[in-house]
Every structure is written in structure tokens, then in C-alpha cells.
Short mmCIF file of C-alpha atoms in Angstrom, two decimals:
data_model
loop_
_atom_site.label_atom_id
_atom_site.label_comp_id
_atom_site.label_asym_id
_atom_site.label_seq_id
_atom_site.Cartn_x
_atom_site.Cartn_y
_atom_site.Cartn_z
CA UNK A 1 -22.55 -7.21 13.60
CA UNK A 2 -19.11 -5.52 12.50
CA UNK A 3 -19.93 -3.69 9.12
CA UNK A 4 -16.48 -4.39 8.05
CA UNK A 5 -13.92 -7.05 8.63
CA UNK A 6 -10.89 -8.49 7.46
CA UNK A 7 -10.23 -11.93 6.41
CA UNK A 8 -7.33 -14.00 8.42
CA UNK A 9 -3.50 -13.58 7.63
CA UNK A 10 -4.41 -17.65 6.63
CA UNK A 11 -6.89 -16.67 4.49
CA UNK A 12 -5.59 -14.52 2.70
CA UNK A 13 -2.38 -16.64 1.83
CA UNK A 14 -4.85 -19.78 0.54
CA UNK A 15 -6.80 -17.33 -1.54
CA UNK A 16 -4.19 -15.46 -3.26
CA UNK A 17 -2.20 -18.94 -3.45
CA UNK A 18 -5.82 -20.84 -5.32
CA UNK A 19 -6.02 -17.69 -7.44
CA UNK A 20 -2.45 -17.90 -9.46
CA UNK A 21 -2.71 -21.61 -9.23
CA UNK A 22 0.85 -21.86 -6.85
CA UNK A 23 3.28 -24.43 -7.71
CA UNK A 24 0.58 -26.42 -10.57
CA UNK A 25 2.44 -29.22 -11.71
CA UNK A 26 2.28 -26.93 -15.24
CA UNK A 27 4.29 -24.59 -13.84
CA UNK A 28 6.54 -26.04 -11.71
CA UNK A 29 7.36 -28.99 -14.89
CA UNK A 30 8.24 -25.30 -16.82
CA UNK A 31 10.81 -24.14 -14.07
CA UNK A 32 8.26 -21.01 -13.58
CA UNK A 33 9.06 -18.63 -10.62
CA UNK A 34 5.59 -17.04 -9.65
CA UNK A 35 7.35 -14.27 -7.94
CA UNK A 36 9.09 -12.47 -10.57
CA UNK A 37 8.45 -11.19 -13.75
CA UNK A 38 10.56 -8.78 -16.60
CA UNK A 39 9.23 -5.49 -18.04
CA UNK A 40 9.63 -5.35 -21.56
CA UNK A 41 9.46 -2.10 -22.75
CA UNK A 42 12.63 -1.42 -24.69
CA UNK A 43 14.34 0.74 -21.81
CA UNK A 44 14.86 -1.38 -19.00
CA UNK A 45 18.19 -1.53 -19.61
CA UNK A 46 18.89 2.42 -19.11
CA UNK A 47 20.54 3.29 -15.95
CA UNK A 48 19.18 6.90 -16.11
CA UNK A 49 15.44 6.52 -15.31
CA UNK A 50 12.57 8.18 -13.65
CA UNK A 51 8.55 6.39 -12.19
CA UNK A 52 6.01 7.79 -10.29
CA UNK A 53 4.94 6.43 -6.70
CA UNK A 54 1.22 7.09 -5.92
CA UNK A 55 -0.76 5.46 -2.84
CA UNK A 56 -3.71 4.89 -1.06
CA UNK A 57 -6.05 6.65 -3.90
CA UNK A 58 -9.17 4.42 -4.27
CA UNK A 59 -11.41 7.86 -4.64
CA UNK A 60 -14.21 8.08 -1.70
CA UNK A 61 -17.63 9.66 -1.71
CA UNK A 62 -16.41 13.01 -2.56
CA UNK A 63 -19.16 14.82 -4.18
CA UNK A 64 -18.06 18.24 -4.93
CA UNK A 65 -14.66 17.83 -5.73
CA UNK A 66 -12.23 14.60 -6.83
CA UNK A 67 -8.63 14.43 -5.09
CA UNK A 68 -7.55 11.08 -7.00
CA UNK A 69 -8.10 12.56 -10.67
CA UNK A 70 -6.64 16.28 -9.49
CA UNK A 71 -3.23 13.73 -8.89
CA UNK A 72 -3.62 11.52 -11.92
CA UNK A 73 -4.11 14.82 -13.79
CA UNK A 74 -0.28 16.22 -12.32
CA UNK A 75 1.15 12.91 -13.13
CA UNK A 76 -0.01 13.52 -17.21
CA UNK A 77 3.00 15.55 -17.33
CA UNK A 78 5.37 13.41 -16.04
CA UNK A 79 3.64 9.93 -17.77
CA UNK A 80 6.12 10.12 -21.10
CA UNK A 81 9.36 10.48 -19.40
CA UNK A 82 8.63 8.14 -16.52
CA UNK A 83 9.16 4.59 -17.41
CA UNK A 84 5.95 2.85 -14.63
CA UNK A 85 4.21 3.71 -11.67
CA UNK A 86 4.33 2.35 -8.25
CA UNK A 87 1.10 2.04 -6.14
CA UNK A 88 1.76 1.56 -2.65
CA UNK A 89 -1.85 0.03 -2.26
CA UNK A 90 -5.50 0.70 -0.93
CA UNK A 91 -6.24 0.89 -4.70
CA UNK A 92 -10.13 1.04 -4.04
CA UNK A 93 -11.66 2.11 -1.02
CA UNK A 94 -13.52 1.02 1.14
CA UNK A 95 -13.69 -2.42 0.66
CA UNK A 96 -12.01 -3.70 -2.53
CA UNK A 97 -15.57 -4.32 -4.25
CA UNK A 98 -15.48 -4.72 -7.92
CA UNK A 99 -18.28 -2.35 -8.40
CA UNK A 100 -16.59 0.77 -7.96
CA UNK A 101 -13.01 0.30 -9.94
CA UNK A 102 -15.11 2.39 -13.11
CA UNK A 103 -15.21 4.94 -10.91
CA UNK A 104 -12.75 4.98 -8.60
CA UNK A 105 -9.96 3.64 -10.80
CA UNK A 106 -10.50 2.83 -14.57
CA UNK A 107 -12.16 6.44 -14.85
CA UNK A 108 -9.56 8.84 -13.37
CA UNK A 109 -6.55 6.88 -14.25
CA UNK A 110 -7.86 6.62 -18.23
CA UNK A 111 -4.77 7.91 -20.17
CA UNK A 112 -2.72 5.27 -18.24
CA UNK A 113 -4.92 2.34 -19.89
CA UNK A 114 -5.27 1.19 -23.35
CA UNK A 115 -8.51 1.79 -24.94
CA UNK A 116 -8.90 4.90 -22.46
CA UNK A 117 -10.73 7.38 -24.05
CA UNK A 118 -13.52 5.06 -24.25
CA UNK A 119 -13.13 4.09 -19.96
CA UNK A 120 -16.64 3.70 -19.66
CA UNK A 121 -16.65 -0.21 -21.74
CA UNK A 122 -13.59 -1.47 -19.65
CA UNK A 123 -14.08 -4.00 -16.73
CA UNK A 124 -11.89 -4.14 -14.33
CA UNK A 125 -10.61 -7.34 -14.75
CA UNK A 126 -9.39 -7.09 -17.99
CA UNK A 127 -7.43 -3.44 -18.05
CA UNK A 128 -4.30 -3.30 -20.23
CA UNK A 129 -2.02 -0.46 -19.27
CA UNK A 130 0.04 1.00 -21.82
CA UNK A 131 2.02 2.18 -19.32
CA UNK A 132 3.63 -0.12 -16.29
CA UNK A 133 1.22 -0.09 -12.94
CA UNK A 134 2.55 -1.76 -10.74
CA UNK A 135 0.50 -2.16 -7.47
CA UNK A 136 0.67 -3.82 -4.02
CA UNK A 137 -2.35 -4.96 -1.98
CA UNK A 138 -3.24 -2.64 0.57
CA UNK A 139 -5.59 -3.28 3.51
CA UNK A 140 -8.69 -2.16 1.93
CA UNK A 141 -8.38 -4.38 -0.87
CA UNK A 142 -9.00 -7.25 1.63
CA UNK A 143 -11.79 -5.76 3.52
CA UNK A 144 -14.88 -7.57 3.94
CA UNK A 145 -18.67 -6.72 4.30
CA UNK A 146 -21.32 -9.01 5.73
CA UNK A 147 -24.13 -10.10 3.13
CA UNK A 148 -26.57 -8.38 5.89
CA UNK A 149 -25.11 -4.53 4.92
CA UNK A 150 -24.01 -5.69 1.28
CA UNK A 151 -27.23 -6.29 0.71
CA UNK A 152 -28.94 -3.82 1.98
CA UNK A 153 -26.14 -1.08 0.78
CA UNK A 154 -26.74 -2.58 -2.61
CA UNK A 155 -30.57 -2.19 -3.02
CA UNK A 156 -30.47 1.31 -1.96
CA UNK A 157 -27.16 1.93 -4.19
CA UNK A 158 -29.79 3.67 -7.21
CA UNK A 159 -31.36 6.09 -4.52
CA UNK A 160 -27.88 7.00 -2.85
CA UNK A 161 -26.43 8.04 -6.23
CA UNK A 162 -29.24 9.81 -7.46
CA UNK A 163 -29.58 11.39 -4.05
CA UNK A 164 -25.43 11.97 -3.56
CA UNK A 165 -26.29 10.84 -0.01
CA UNK A 166 -23.22 11.28 2.08
CA UNK A 167 -22.46 7.71 2.66
CA UNK A 168 -19.23 5.27 2.17
CA UNK A 169 -18.43 3.19 -0.65
CA UNK A 170 -20.42 0.53 -0.02
CA UNK A 171 -22.70 -2.00 -2.30
CA UNK A 172 -23.58 -4.99 -3.83
CA UNK A 173 -19.45 -6.73 -3.45
CA UNK A 174 -17.00 -6.56 -1.23
CA UNK A 175 -13.16 -7.42 -1.98
CA UNK A 176 -14.13 -10.71 -1.28
CA UNK A 177 -10.82 -11.93 0.39
CA UNK A 178 -8.88 -9.52 -2.57
CA UNK A 179 -10.37 -11.39 -5.18
CA UNK A 180 -11.14 -8.06 -7.13
CA UNK A 181 -7.42 -6.58 -6.52
CA UNK A 182 -6.23 -9.99 -7.96
CA UNK A 183 -8.36 -10.27 -11.03
CA UNK A 184 -8.02 -6.32 -12.09
CA UNK A 185 -4.11 -7.03 -10.96
CA UNK A 186 -2.82 -10.30 -10.88
CA UNK A 187 -2.55 -13.02 -13.68
CA UNK A 188 -5.69 -14.93 -12.75
CA UNK A 189 -4.23 -18.20 -13.53
CA UNK A 190 -7.24 -20.15 -11.70
CA UNK A 191 -9.65 -18.84 -14.80
CA UNK A 192 -8.76 -21.29 -17.10
CA UNK A 193 -10.82 -24.27 -16.97
CA UNK A 194 -8.65 -26.53 -19.08
CA UNK A 195 -5.55 -27.77 -18.81
CA UNK A 196 -5.03 -26.99 -22.89
CA UNK A 197 -5.82 -23.05 -22.08
CA UNK A 198 -3.66 -23.13 -18.76
CA UNK A 199 -0.43 -24.06 -20.76
CA UNK A 200 -1.12 -22.43 -23.46
CA UNK A 201 -1.40 -19.33 -21.62
CA UNK A 202 2.29 -20.08 -19.98
CA UNK A 203 3.99 -21.12 -22.69
CA UNK A 204 3.01 -17.41 -24.01
CA UNK A 205 3.47 -14.89 -21.07
CA UNK A 206 5.98 -16.95 -19.32
CA UNK A 207 8.49 -16.24 -21.79
CA UNK A 208 10.84 -14.23 -19.31
CA UNK A 209 13.98 -15.50 -18.09
CA UNK A 210 15.70 -15.00 -14.82
CA UNK A 211 18.60 -16.80 -12.35
CA UNK A 212 15.33 -18.33 -10.59
CA UNK A 213 13.97 -19.49 -13.92
CA UNK A 214 11.50 -19.03 -16.33
CA UNK A 215 9.07 -15.54 -15.68
CA UNK A 216 5.92 -13.86 -16.73
CA UNK A 217 7.19 -10.96 -19.10
CA UNK A 218 5.10 -7.73 -18.91
CA UNK A 219 4.84 -6.34 -22.02
CA UNK A 220 3.16 -2.77 -21.83
CA UNK A 221 -0.19 -2.21 -24.41
CA UNK A 222 -0.23 -5.67 -24.60
CA UNK A 223 -0.19 -8.19 -21.08
CA UNK A 224 0.04 -6.01 -18.34
CA UNK A 225 -0.62 -8.83 -15.76
CA UNK A 226 1.20 -9.05 -12.34
CA UNK A 227 2.86 -12.63 -11.24
CA UNK A 228 1.55 -13.02 -7.57
CA UNK A 229 0.53 -10.72 -4.86
CA UNK A 230 4.28 -9.90 -3.66
CA UNK A 231 6.93 -9.95 -6.82
CA UNK A 232 10.17 -8.41 -8.01
CA UNK A 233 11.65 -7.25 -10.99
CA UNK A 234 15.27 -5.76 -12.32
CA UNK A 235 15.25 -1.99 -14.01
CA UNK A 236 17.83 -0.16 -15.00
CA UNK A 237 20.20 -2.07 -12.92
CA UNK A 238 17.93 -1.89 -9.40
CA UNK A 239 16.29 -4.91 -7.68
CA UNK A 240 12.53 -3.64 -6.64
CA UNK A 241 10.88 -5.87 -4.10
CA UNK A 242 7.04 -5.39 -3.68
CA UNK A 243 5.62 -7.03 -0.89
CA UNK A 244 2.19 -7.97 0.69
CA UNK A 245 2.16 -6.19 4.29
CA UNK A 246 -1.04 -7.35 4.94
CA UNK A 247 -0.11 -10.54 5.73
CA UNK A 248 2.75 -9.85 8.18
CA UNK A 249 1.24 -7.42 10.41
CA UNK A 250 0.20 -8.92 13.05
CA UNK A 251 0.84 -7.78 16.63
CA UNK A 252 3.74 -9.46 18.53
CA UNK A 253 3.79 -11.06 21.07
CA UNK A 254 4.30 -9.51 24.58
CA UNK A 255 7.63 -11.40 24.44
CA UNK A 256 8.88 -9.93 21.31
CA UNK A 257 6.84 -6.61 22.37
CA UNK A 258 7.81 -5.59 25.45
CA UNK A 259 7.26 -2.12 24.37
CA UNK A 260 3.79 -2.83 24.11
CA UNK A 261 2.95 -4.31 27.01
CA UNK A 262 4.57 -2.95 29.83
CA UNK A 263 1.89 -3.69 31.75
CA UNK A 264 0.79 -6.87 32.79
CA UNK A 265 -1.34 -8.76 30.20
CA UNK A 266 -4.99 -7.83 32.48
CA UNK A 267 -3.81 -4.30 32.77
CA UNK A 268 -3.28 -4.38 29.13
CA UNK A 269 -6.54 -5.91 27.95
CA UNK A 270 -8.49 -3.43 30.28
CA UNK A 271 -6.42 -0.76 28.63
CA UNK A 272 -7.40 -2.08 25.33
CA UNK A 273 -11.05 -2.55 25.86
CA UNK A 274 -11.22 1.12 27.04
CA UNK A 275 -9.38 2.57 24.27
CA UNK A 276 -12.34 0.56 21.54
CA UNK A 277 -14.94 1.62 23.17
CA UNK A 278 -13.96 5.44 23.34
CA UNK A 279 -13.66 4.68 19.49
CA UNK A 280 -17.07 3.49 19.22
CA UNK A 281 -18.30 6.31 21.39
CA UNK A 282 -16.89 9.07 18.76
CA UNK A 283 -18.00 7.09 15.85
CA UNK A 284 -21.79 7.28 17.06
CA UNK A 285 -20.64 10.89 17.68
CA UNK A 286 -19.90 11.42 13.83
CA UNK A 287 -22.96 9.83 12.57
CA UNK A 288 -25.23 11.37 14.30
CA UNK A 289 -23.45 14.50 12.75
CA UNK A 290 -23.34 13.15 9.82
CA UNK A 291 -27.05 12.56 9.79
CA UNK A 292 -28.27 16.35 10.39
CA UNK A 293 -25.16 17.74 6.95
CA UNK A 294 -26.35 18.67 3.67
CA UNK A 295 -23.67 17.85 1.16
CA UNK A 296 -25.44 20.42 -1.32
CA UNK A 297 -24.02 22.96 0.75
CA UNK A 298 -19.88 23.30 -0.39
CA UNK A 299 -19.18 23.43 3.32
CA UNK A 300 -21.14 20.97 4.64
CA UNK A 301 -20.05 18.84 1.52
CA UNK A 302 -16.34 19.15 2.64
CA UNK A 303 -17.04 18.82 6.23
CA UNK A 304 -18.82 15.43 5.51
CA UNK A 305 -15.83 14.18 3.40
CA UNK A 306 -14.18 15.18 6.32
CA UNK A 307 -16.14 13.58 8.83
CA UNK A 308 -16.76 10.14 6.53
CA UNK A 309 -12.39 10.04 6.20
CA UNK A 310 -12.37 10.20 10.32
CA UNK A 311 -14.92 7.21 10.60
CA UNK A 312 -12.53 5.12 8.09
CA UNK A 313 -9.68 6.32 10.30
CA UNK A 314 -11.45 5.14 13.51
CA UNK A 315 -12.39 2.33 12.23
CA UNK A 316 -8.66 1.12 11.42
CA UNK A 317 -7.68 2.32 14.95
CA UNK A 318 -10.72 -0.46 15.99
CA UNK A 319 -9.25 -2.86 14.10
CA UNK A 320 -5.71 -2.14 15.28
CA UNK A 321 -7.33 -2.90 18.50
CA UNK A 322 -9.03 -6.24 18.23
CA UNK A 323 -6.26 -7.36 16.43
CA UNK A 324 -4.52 -6.89 19.84
CA UNK A 325 -7.20 -7.94 21.51
CA UNK A 326 -8.43 -11.18 19.56
CA UNK A 327 -4.14 -11.72 19.66
CA UNK A 328 -2.48 -15.48 20.32
CA UNK A 329 0.64 -16.63 19.67
CA UNK A 330 -1.10 -19.55 17.38
CA UNK A 331 -2.15 -16.38 14.59
CA UNK A 332 -0.43 -17.06 11.40
CA UNK A 333 2.74 -14.70 9.39
CA UNK A 334 3.97 -15.07 6.42
CA UNK A 335 7.07 -16.16 6.87
CA UNK A 336 7.07 -17.65 3.72
CA UNK A 337 7.01 -14.59 2.17
CA UNK A 338 9.61 -13.06 4.90
CA UNK A 339 11.87 -15.93 4.32
CA UNK A 340 11.44 -15.30 0.16
CA UNK A 341 12.16 -11.64 0.65
CA UNK A 342 15.61 -12.57 2.85
CA UNK A 343 16.72 -15.19 -0.03
CA UNK A 344 16.20 -12.62 -2.41
CA UNK A 345 18.02 -9.54 -0.53
CA UNK A 346 21.03 -11.93 -0.39
CA UNK A 347 21.16 -13.26 -3.81
CA UNK A 348 20.73 -9.71 -5.38
CA UNK A 349 23.89 -8.86 -2.73
CA UNK A 350 25.96 -11.76 -4.45
CA UNK A 351 25.12 -10.67 -7.74
CA UNK A 352 27.78 -7.84 -8.53
CA UNK A 353 25.61 -6.25 -11.88
CA UNK A 354 23.00 -4.73 -9.39
CA UNK A 355 23.65 -1.43 -8.45
CA UNK A 356 20.61 -0.73 -5.61
CA UNK A 357 17.46 -1.96 -4.37
CA UNK A 358 13.83 -1.44 -3.81
CA UNK A 359 11.58 -2.42 -1.72
CA UNK A 360 7.51 -1.23 -1.33
CA UNK A 361 4.81 -2.50 0.44
CA UNK A 362 2.07 -0.80 2.13
CA UNK A 363 2.10 -0.26 6.15
CA UNK A 364 5.21 1.96 6.60
CA UNK A 365 7.61 0.43 9.32
CA UNK A 366 8.26 4.05 10.14
CA UNK A 367 5.63 7.23 9.90
CA UNK A 368 5.25 10.15 12.44
CA UNK A 369 1.27 10.11 10.71
CA UNK A 370 -0.34 11.08 14.03
CA UNK A 371 -3.10 7.26 13.46
CA UNK A 372 -0.20 5.03 12.68
CA UNK A 373 2.82 5.74 14.25
CA UNK A 374 2.14 3.77 17.10
CA UNK A 375 -0.50 1.30 16.06
CA UNK A 376 0.73 -2.43 17.09
CA UNK A 377 0.49 -3.37 13.09
CA UNK A 378 3.30 -0.44 12.45
CA UNK A 379 5.51 -1.76 14.69
CA UNK A 380 5.17 -5.36 13.48
CA UNK A 381 5.65 -5.32 10.68
CA UNK A 382 8.98 -2.77 11.27
CA UNK A 383 10.13 -5.79 13.80
CA UNK A 384 9.87 -8.42 11.58
CA UNK A 385 11.43 -6.37 8.40
CA UNK A 386 13.87 -5.64 10.76
CA UNK A 387 14.70 -9.82 11.40
CA UNK A 388 15.09 -10.22 7.53
CA UNK A 389 17.53 -7.42 6.85
CA UNK A 390 19.70 -8.67 10.01
CA UNK A 391 19.45 -12.34 8.96
CA UNK A 392 20.71 -11.19 5.01
CA UNK A 393 23.44 -9.19 7.30
CA UNK A 394 24.46 -12.22 8.87
CA UNK A 395 24.38 -14.68 5.93
CA UNK A 396 26.75 -11.98 3.95
CA UNK A 397 28.94 -11.85 6.70
CA UNK A 398 29.25 -8.05 6.05
CA UNK A 399 27.24 -5.09 6.65
CA UNK A 400 27.61 -3.10 3.43
CA UNK A 401 30.40 -0.90 4.02
CA UNK A 402 28.93 2.15 1.53
CA UNK A 403 25.50 2.49 2.63
CA UNK A 404 22.42 0.98 3.78
CA UNK A 405 21.51 -2.30 3.19
CA UNK A 406 18.47 -1.37 1.26
CA UNK A 407 18.60 2.14 -1.18
CA UNK A 408 14.89 3.06 -0.10
CA UNK A 409 11.71 1.66 0.51
CA UNK A 410 8.44 3.41 -0.29
CA UNK A 411 5.39 2.99 1.64
CA UNK A 412 1.61 4.18 2.11
CA UNK A 413 -0.98 2.87 4.87
CA UNK A 414 -0.78 6.97 6.16
CA UNK A 415 -2.24 9.29 4.10
CA UNK A 416 0.34 12.00 3.72
CA UNK A 417 4.15 12.76 1.82
CA UNK A 418 7.19 12.02 4.21
CA UNK A 419 10.57 11.23 4.17
CA UNK A 420 12.28 9.80 6.84
CA UNK A 421 15.22 8.66 7.87
CA UNK A 422 15.98 5.75 10.67
CA UNK A 423 19.65 6.13 12.62
CA UNK A 424 21.66 3.88 14.27
CA UNK A 425 19.03 1.13 15.58
CA UNK A 426 21.23 -1.13 16.32
CA UNK A 427 20.33 -3.42 13.84
CA UNK A 428 20.62 -3.86 9.50
CA UNK A 429 17.62 -1.29 9.35
CA UNK A 430 20.07 1.72 10.17
CA UNK A 431 20.36 5.00 7.95
CA UNK A 432 17.41 3.90 5.62
CA UNK A 433 15.34 6.10 3.52
CA UNK A 434 12.30 5.39 3.46
CA UNK A 435 9.06 7.73 1.54
CA UNK A 436 5.56 7.52 2.81
CA UNK A 437 3.47 8.59 -0.50
CA UNK A 438 -0.01 7.93 0.99
CA UNK A 439 -1.94 10.75 0.09
CA UNK A 440 -3.10 10.47 -3.57
CA UNK A 441 -6.77 10.77 -3.14
CA UNK A 442 -8.23 9.43 0.47
CA UNK A 443 -8.67 11.85 2.91
CA UNK A 444 -5.62 13.17 4.97
CA UNK A 445 -3.92 13.04 8.25
CA UNK A 446 -1.67 15.43 10.16
CA UNK A 447 1.48 14.90 11.76
CA UNK A 448 1.30 13.74 15.56
CA UNK A 449 2.26 16.26 18.01
CA UNK A 450 5.07 14.50 19.50
CA UNK A 451 7.02 16.47 16.29
CA UNK A 452 9.41 14.75 14.15
CA UNK A 453 11.77 12.49 16.27
CA UNK A 454 10.96 8.24 16.62
CA UNK A 455 11.47 6.57 19.63
CA UNK A 456 11.97 3.17 20.15
CA UNK A 457 11.94 1.04 23.56
CA UNK A 458 14.80 -1.63 23.50
CA UNK A 459 15.69 -4.54 26.53
CA UNK A 460 19.33 -4.89 26.97
CA UNK A 461 21.39 -6.49 29.62
CA UNK A 462 20.55 -3.39 31.88
CA UNK A 463 16.90 -3.22 31.69
CA UNK A 464 15.05 -0.72 28.67
CA UNK A 465 16.73 1.87 26.86
CA UNK A 466 14.94 4.26 24.94
CA UNK A 467 16.33 5.36 22.02
CA UNK A 468 15.89 7.83 18.87
CA UNK A 469 14.96 5.50 15.64
CA UNK A 470 14.39 7.83 13.16
CA UNK A 471 13.84 11.49 12.31
CA UNK A 472 10.85 13.08 9.42
CA UNK A 473 12.92 15.52 7.46
CA UNK A 474 9.51 16.57 5.62
CA UNK A 475 6.24 15.81 6.09
CA UNK A 476 3.07 16.88 3.68
CA UNK A 477 -0.42 16.68 4.99
CA UNK A 478 -3.05 18.02 6.65
CA UNK A 479 -3.49 21.34 8.72
CA UNK A 480 -4.89 23.86 9.82
CA UNK A 481 -8.11 24.85 11.76
CA UNK A 482 -12.09 25.62 10.21
CA UNK A 483 -11.55 28.05 7.48
CA UNK A 484 -7.84 27.65 7.10
CA UNK A 485 -7.70 24.03 6.80
CA UNK A 486 -5.46 22.68 4.20
CA UNK A 487 -5.68 19.46 2.05
CA UNK A 488 -2.51 18.77 0.73
CA UNK A 489 -3.13 15.87 -1.70
CA UNK A 490 0.06 14.40 -3.27
CA UNK A 491 1.96 11.65 -5.61
CA UNK A 492 5.81 12.01 -6.38
CA UNK A 493 8.61 10.82 -9.50
CA UNK A 494 11.90 9.67 -8.12
CA UNK A 495 14.60 10.33 -10.96
CA UNK A 496 16.83 7.62 -10.77
CA UNK A 497 20.44 9.48 -11.74
CA UNK A 498 22.80 6.74 -13.88
CA UNK A 499 26.06 5.19 -12.27
CA UNK A 500 27.26 4.08 -8.83
CA UNK A 501 26.85 4.85 -5.96
CA UNK A 502 22.76 5.43 -6.21
CA UNK A 503 21.10 8.83 -6.25
CA UNK A 504 17.32 9.49 -6.57
CA UNK A 505 15.95 13.21 -6.61
CA UNK A 506 12.05 13.09 -5.20
CA UNK A 507 9.81 15.35 -6.73
CA UNK A 508 6.51 15.61 -5.32
CA UNK A 509 3.60 17.09 -6.99
CA UNK A 510 0.99 18.50 -4.88
CA UNK A 511 -2.82 19.08 -5.26
CA UNK A 512 -4.07 21.55 -2.16
CA UNK A 513 -7.62 22.02 -1.64
CA UNK A 514 -8.44 25.46 0.47
CA UNK A 515 -11.24 27.03 0.85
CA UNK A 516 -12.82 24.89 -2.30
CA UNK A 517 -10.34 26.08 -4.50
CA UNK A 518 -7.47 23.95 -5.13
CA UNK A 519 -4.31 24.89 -5.42
CA UNK A 520 -0.96 23.44 -6.91
CA UNK A 521 2.36 24.61 -5.13
CA UNK A 522 5.62 23.56 -6.05
CA UNK A 523 7.50 21.12 -3.64
CA UNK A 524 11.16 21.65 -3.80
CA UNK A 525 12.92 18.49 -4.26
CA UNK A 526 14.86 16.06 -2.07
CA UNK A 527 18.27 15.26 -3.56
CA UNK A 528 18.86 11.39 -1.57
CA UNK A 529 21.96 9.89 -1.35
CA UNK A 530 21.93 6.61 0.32
CA UNK A 531 25.40 7.05 1.16
CA UNK A 532 25.23 10.11 2.56
CA UNK A 533 21.78 9.74 3.71
CA UNK A 534 19.88 13.02 1.95
#
């Protein structure tokens, strides 16, 4: 029996629709758009503003230090100058359990919550933010644990906490197919047990207006709920699109992924099965090593953290392999969300009041972090986003001459900070600036040994052609070995300059763990001009 599982895409979509009462008659009759919101903070019209970005925070079983809290404290000096916080997913490790929200979210980010000085009394499903906190779900926010393991973990949890036992964050509950995330951040309309209460709520909080109808009004300090698992809002003349990439990351079919399936299907399955066995063997070796370590010794405590993080990393690799082994052409893909993005991007380009576009979601389409760059999910997300952007250009009838189709793409999932620029891919995802911000609390990863340049295999009339498609401009992740190992956890501040064309200044802030001490190196900001590409 698997300890950690992931629900199917079809189940994720259906459960999330039920929680927001998707297209309920009371919603339809009011012409409410359940994918839009307005941020009512009195500053949303200002062209010059700043915002913070973090990702893959979720803490973890750190016993001697807390990287997530270190990053949260580095965010505080920027709080009053920044309009909101974006979170690129994996809010809660390891399986999105409500049991860990108090310790792994509410406590570290207490200064961003109304009543945060008494954070012990804040419930995970009753949080109000004094500043907009705008996440997207990550894969861990959907993960499940079978009942037997939850029962075992729950019964032993008090003892494990008392003795500081070196385990992963498992307890009585899992995410329940994303339910904890939905109750924490999304306007959970399913909770209203009467038609009267539902209609009163809709009349009270869905008072915003966009070109697509009425929408939810996000009011810091008063009502801070998101309309859906994916959504859009406009701020400072920029359209932001928040996506749920966990429902369109299914591996590609062989006909659409020749670069993955270069051998026969039989040979490919044998290769994947062998790789999966290697991963399981490595996991067993790590578990054996963990059994003899003592987290009361500082040197071994950090080694335990590294090994637990390695287990989580290997489990993700194994799940990616399982997705490929269990793949069939009938698997559901969230084309509804992808079509929504396509149509909203078209409308955004047709609106002369819009001066830019930013997309953020969990799984990065381009990344050089060692464990994610070649995963089937990475390539699938790249392929599906590329198709959306291609369709937008086809519909518009032109490729914008003054810059890329999207000004900035923000992702997590890869546990690092990285700035990449795409090159001429032959598609509408050319000349993009991509920022990965996934090193804000839970383990860190290295850059791949192959280096900073990404290539891709394209099928042409004359055969297969390998082309360079992206280059990493800056990477901040784990480095060094042994006593010289460095763990630079990170978040970023993005300053948006006034005027058009858009200009961004990316300011990374880093808390580096080295030789059992914290250091706070100053990182040189990056100036990004989408027209000039950096």
C-alpha cells in the first residue's frame, strides 16, 4: 500500500467545483463570474506598486531551526510597502493536512493575519488576512494518505512530538482531495446549509464588477477569500492569472511527446519500471540510515532534515514515474481551465487599459533544478501552456511586436530561486521571463549538472531537431558538500515600475543555513524589461 497518493485530475476538478457550488442557479441568476475578483484596498489603481512572492514553504519536520519563519521575518520589513503576497503553491507539507496549518502556516505568517498576536486561537478555516495573501494550490495541497497510515500516524503523534521524533508531517488527516486548502483560502460556498444564507452571502460579498459580470470583492482585514482554485484579478493595470497546474500536468501521450518516448512503448515501460525500482531501493536505504540517527545532535539533526527532504523528493520522482506507467489516452485533462485562460488572455490583449500580464501557478514549464527539469509533468505543463499561447496568437492574428505575450511567469515546485529566459521556441512562448520561487521553507535542491541551458527535441518535416529553448540567468539553491553545504532559502519582492512598456525589479531575499548558523546575504536585484529581456 502506498503511504502517499494523489487523487485523479477528474476527482480534483469535481471536488473543487462542489466546494464553490460551481454554476449554482443563485450564482447564474446574479451573473456572477466565479473566476474573477477585485482587490479593494484603495491602491489597486496605482501603476507603481510592489508585491511579495514565496512558494513551497509549508515548513517540515525541522527540530532545531525553521527556514519558513526565517523567510517570513525577512518579508516583514517589506510588508507595508507591498500590496499583496503571491504564493506559488505547496502551502502545506506533507499531505495538505489541516492538522499542520496552525504550526506550519498560521504561526510563521502570524503578522499577516488579523488577530495574529493571538495566533494560537486562529482556526485554519477562519483566517482573515490584513494584507492580500493570494496562493495557488500545489501538488502537496492535494495529497492523500490511506486510512490505515493516518490512524497509525494519529495515534502516535503525541509521542512523536514529545520525543521530537524524526518523521515526516503525517497525522490523523490528509488534504481530503484539497479540502483543507479550499477551506483555508477559497470561498467555501458549500458550507451554507440553506438557500437564504447562500443568497445573503452572495449579495454581501459578490459586489465587484468586471467585464465578465459580478465577482467576489476581496477586502483586506474584512473578507479575504478567493473565488476559486484558479482566478484572475487586475491591479495597477496588470492582469494577474492564477492557475491550478495540478489538473493539467498529466504526462503527454507518445504521439505528442516524441522526445519522451524515443524507444518502443515496451522498452519505455521497462525503462520506467527499472527507474522506479531504483528509487524505491534508494528510499529504503535512507529509511535505514534515519533509524540510527539522533536528532538531538545538531550535526545529525540537519542530516535528518536533508534525508527527510530526500525522501520527499524521491517520492515525487516515483509519482511522476507512476503517472507515466499508468498513462492512457483517456486520462482527463483540465481543458476547461486552459480554455478559460486562452479566452481571458485574448480579452486582456483586446483591452487597451491593460498594460501587462502575469501568470502564476505551481509546476514550472521551464526550470534547471536537478529533479524537475526533465520530469514528464514539467514537459506536459510546458506543452499545454504553449498550445494556449499559440491559440491566443492565432485568435489575435498577430504576435505582439513590442514584447512577449505574457510579461512574467511565476512558479514554484522546484525548491530554489531561478530566473530563466526562453529563446525562440518557434511558438508563442518565445522570449518569456520565467521566475521560479519555490525555496521558501521546505528543503532545497541543486541545479542540474548539465548546466543552465535547456534544449528540446522538435519534430520537423526533415526529422527530429534539437534546439536550445531557454537559458537560466540566475540560480539560488543548495550547494556545497559536507560541512560546507549551503542552504539559501528565499523569497522575492517584485517592484512594478510606472508606465508602459512594463519594467520589473526583482529583489531576492535570502536566509542561508550554513554550519548550523543563519546568514543573510544581500543579493543583487534583477532588472527585467520584457521587451529587452533582462
